[in-house]
Amino acid sequence: MFQHVIVRTPCQSLIEGITSANLGLPDLALAMSQHEQYIAALRQCGVALTILPPLDAYPDSVFVEDAALCTPHCVVVTRPGADSRRGEAALMEPVASRFYECVERIEAPGTLEGGDVMMVGRHYYIGLSGRTNAAGAEQLIAILQRYGLSGSAVPLTEFLHLKTGCSYLEDNVLLATGEFLSRPEFAAFDIIAVPPEQAYAANAIRVNDKVIMPAGFPVIRAEIERRGMTVLEVPMSEFEKLDGGVSCLSLRF
Ligand code: CIR
């Protein structure tokens, strides 16, 4: 069960966030409204929310997931691979430290962003992406092992982060698209295959008894519900314009 969630209010400089999408600039007012709806969905999941103030110096700082990894035993302060985002981790450390006695850090030359880390029980899959390098993954695996957890690296080429293209929804269910449909390490999961034109729906989060997913994907929603899960949809258009999905907007632990 998750007890806590940390989110950060979108900042005025949001439109300067990094993106590879060709969807236009985000509308700040609409992004604010969508963020509030995301928070409202989280409130339905029985967690205590910490809402951090906006950070104008970091346009992508609303995507808090990338700055830290919150495990059951320690928080790992990351070292983002994107230069413009590196300072976000140091600012997350004091916040996350309120909840943890044990604080670990990814150090140079390692880079790691939380969007590349997918927790499956006590095991953590770590995407080797444009943002997370082998040194970062190796450091994280060593940290996890010290706490009786485990990790393994998953190469990827098609997506920004591992969880851009796959999400573990508990109960052995994995949402997956693109290259993750054929990864041997995922073969034993009950895979909900997300077609390429709906790839944005491959990023969803299970928070206690609910699944939060982006609005507008009825077929994928039905597949999740068919497995007995309750789904909450949130509009995400303005964050999609910045390559961000529902997992990116929170730290859950
Ligand atoms: C970035 O490129 O860093 C942001 N515009 C999007 C980050 C998305 N975060 C995530 O997938 N965890």
mmCIF file of C-alpha atoms in Angstrom, residues 32-155:
data_model
loop_
_atom_site.group_PDB
_atom_site.id
_atom_site.type_symbol
_atom_site.label_atom_id
_atom_site.label_comp_id
_atom_site.label_asym_id
_atom_site.label_seq_id
_atom_site.Cartn_x
_atom_site.Cartn_y
_atom_site.Cartn_z
ATOM 1 C CA MET A 32 -3.015 23.813 -13.858
ATOM 2 C CA SER A 33 -6.574 22.519 -14.150
ATOM 3 C CA GLN A 34 -5.410 19.096 -15.312
ATOM 4 C CA HIS A 35 -2.929 18.958 -12.450
ATOM 5 C CA GLU A 36 -5.754 19.691 -10.012
ATOM 6 C CA GLN A 37 -7.771 16.868 -11.530
ATOM 7 C CA TYR A 38 -4.769 14.574 -11.137
ATOM 8 C CA ILE A 39 -4.563 15.527 -7.467
ATOM 9 C CA ALA A 40 -8.305 14.921 -7.097
ATOM 10 C CA ALA A 41 -7.846 11.419 -8.513
ATOM 11 C CA LEU A 42 -5.011 10.742 -6.067
ATOM 12 C CA ARG A 43 -7.237 11.863 -3.202
ATOM 13 C CA GLN A 44 -9.564 9.013 -4.128
ATOM 14 C CA CYS A 45 -6.712 6.537 -3.606
ATOM 15 C CA GLY A 46 -6.401 6.967 0.154
ATOM 16 C CA VAL A 47 -2.961 8.599 0.243
ATOM 17 C CA ALA A 48 -1.639 11.639 2.144
ATOM 18 C CA LEU A 49 -0.603 14.302 -0.354
ATOM 19 C CA THR A 50 2.366 16.657 -0.170
ATOM 20 C CA ILE A 51 1.948 19.440 -2.728
ATOM 21 C CA LEU A 52 5.199 21.303 -3.393
ATOM 22 C CA PRO A 53 5.307 24.886 -4.667
ATOM 23 C CA PRO A 54 6.221 25.683 -8.283
ATOM 24 C CA LEU A 55 9.887 25.988 -9.230
ATOM 25 C CA ASP A 56 10.220 28.482 -12.052
ATOM 26 C CA ALA A 57 13.932 27.809 -12.526
ATOM 27 C CA TYR A 58 13.061 24.258 -13.609
ATOM 28 C CA PRO A 59 10.414 24.127 -16.370
ATOM 29 C CA ASP A 60 10.076 20.318 -16.068
ATOM 30 C CA SER A 61 9.920 20.256 -12.271
ATOM 31 C CA VAL A 62 6.243 19.225 -12.285
ATOM 32 C CA PHE A 63 7.540 15.788 -13.347
ATOM 33 C CA VAL A 64 8.698 14.952 -9.816
ATOM 34 C CA GLU A 65 9.050 11.257 -10.505
ATOM 35 C CA ASP A 66 12.402 11.797 -12.173
ATOM 36 C CA ALA A 67 14.111 13.441 -9.204
ATOM 37 C CA ALA A 68 13.905 10.604 -6.676
ATOM 38 C CA LEU A 69 13.122 6.930 -6.278
ATOM 39 C CA CYS A 70 11.118 6.147 -3.159
ATOM 40 C CA THR A 71 11.534 2.523 -2.084
ATOM 41 C CA PRO A 72 10.033 0.953 1.053
ATOM 42 C CA HIS A 73 13.412 1.279 2.852
ATOM 43 C CA CYS A 74 15.219 4.309 1.448
ATOM 44 C CA VAL A 75 14.898 7.224 -0.908
ATOM 45 C CA VAL A 76 17.379 7.401 -3.759
ATOM 46 C CA VAL A 77 18.045 10.948 -4.912
ATOM 47 C CA THR A 78 18.642 10.670 -8.640
ATOM 48 C CA ARG A 79 21.027 12.432 -10.988
ATOM 49 C CA PRO A 80 18.900 13.380 -14.018
ATOM 50 C CA GLY A 81 20.457 12.848 -17.416
ATOM 51 C CA ALA A 82 18.953 16.053 -18.788
ATOM 52 C CA ASP A 83 21.257 18.974 -17.906
ATOM 53 C CA SER A 84 18.359 21.387 -17.426
ATOM 54 C CA ARG A 85 16.825 19.004 -14.872
ATOM 55 C CA ARG A 86 19.857 18.016 -12.820
ATOM 56 C CA GLY A 87 19.227 20.595 -10.096
ATOM 57 C CA GLU A 88 15.752 19.224 -9.415
ATOM 58 C CA ALA A 89 17.167 16.270 -7.493
ATOM 59 C CA ALA A 90 19.001 18.366 -4.875
ATOM 60 C CA LEU A 91 15.781 20.286 -4.275
ATOM 61 C CA MET A 92 13.812 17.086 -3.822
ATOM 62 C CA GLU A 93 16.269 15.653 -1.287
ATOM 63 C CA PRO A 94 15.140 17.671 1.764
ATOM 64 C CA VAL A 95 11.507 16.996 0.941
ATOM 65 C CA ALA A 96 11.953 13.249 0.550
ATOM 66 C CA SER A 97 14.196 13.167 3.626
ATOM 67 C CA ARG A 98 11.209 14.164 5.755
ATOM 68 C CA PHE A 99 9.839 10.700 5.108
ATOM 69 C CA TYR A 100 13.032 8.612 5.176
ATOM 70 C CA GLU A 101 15.895 7.955 7.593
ATOM 71 C CA CYS A 102 17.993 6.413 4.824
ATOM 72 C CA VAL A 103 18.919 8.681 1.921
ATOM 73 C CA GLU A 104 21.012 7.391 -0.980
ATOM 74 C CA ARG A 105 22.288 9.252 -4.015
ATOM 75 C CA ILE A 106 23.223 8.489 -7.610
ATOM 76 C CA GLU A 107 26.612 10.026 -8.260
ATOM 77 C CA ALA A 108 28.632 11.105 -11.333
ATOM 78 C CA PRO A 109 29.273 9.692 -13.836
ATOM 79 C CA GLY A 110 25.988 7.908 -13.251
ATOM 80 C CA THR A 111 22.732 9.394 -14.471
ATOM 81 C CA LEU A 112 19.295 8.086 -13.602
ATOM 82 C CA GLU A 113 15.749 9.428 -13.852
ATOM 83 C CA GLY A 114 12.854 7.909 -11.926
ATOM 84 C CA GLY A 115 10.810 7.507 -15.092
ATOM 85 C CA ASP A 116 13.216 4.722 -15.989
ATOM 86 C CA VAL A 117 12.530 2.703 -12.846
ATOM 87 C CA MET A 118 9.614 0.281 -12.695
ATOM 88 C CA MET A 119 8.926 -1.461 -9.390
ATOM 89 C CA VAL A 120 7.586 -4.995 -9.489
ATOM 90 C CA GLY A 121 7.359 -6.125 -5.893
ATOM 91 C CA ARG A 122 10.905 -6.230 -4.537
ATOM 92 C CA HIS A 123 12.485 -6.060 -7.994
ATOM 93 C CA TYR A 124 13.181 -2.876 -9.946
ATOM 94 C CA TYR A 125 13.536 -2.813 -13.733
ATOM 95 C CA ILE A 126 15.817 0.030 -14.799
ATOM 96 C CA GLY A 127 15.614 1.374 -18.341
ATOM 97 C CA LEU A 128 18.871 2.258 -20.073
ATOM 98 C CA SER A 129 17.673 5.306 -21.935
ATOM 99 C CA GLY A 130 18.924 8.653 -23.163
ATOM 100 C CA ARG A 131 18.567 9.795 -19.530
ATOM 101 C CA THR A 132 19.734 6.793 -17.493
ATOM 102 C CA ASN A 133 23.154 5.313 -18.196
ATOM 103 C CA ALA A 134 24.753 2.002 -17.262
ATOM 104 C CA ALA A 135 26.700 3.587 -14.382
ATOM 105 C CA GLY A 136 23.477 4.991 -12.923
ATOM 106 C CA ALA A 137 21.739 1.639 -13.240
ATOM 107 C CA GLU A 138 24.690 -0.187 -11.636
ATOM 108 C CA GLN A 139 24.722 2.247 -8.710
ATOM 109 C CA LEU A 140 20.998 1.804 -8.203
ATOM 110 C CA ILE A 141 21.264 -1.993 -8.305
ATOM 111 C CA ALA A 142 24.037 -1.862 -5.655
ATOM 112 C CA ILE A 143 21.903 0.416 -3.457
ATOM 113 C CA LEU A 144 18.838 -1.804 -3.822
ATOM 114 C CA GLN A 145 20.850 -4.889 -2.881
ATOM 115 C CA ARG A 146 21.960 -3.255 0.361
ATOM 116 C CA TYR A 147 18.296 -3.069 1.354
ATOM 117 C CA GLY A 148 17.408 -6.635 0.328
ATOM 118 C CA LEU A 149 15.870 -5.477 -2.974
ATOM 119 C CA SER A 150 17.025 -6.249 -6.502
ATOM 120 C CA GLY A 151 17.306 -4.548 -9.857
ATOM 121 C CA SER A 152 18.100 -5.315 -13.466
ATOM 122 C CA ALA A 153 18.753 -3.180 -16.520
ATOM 123 C CA VAL A 154 16.444 -3.112 -19.543
ATOM 124 C CA PRO A 155 17.795 -1.592 -22.758
#
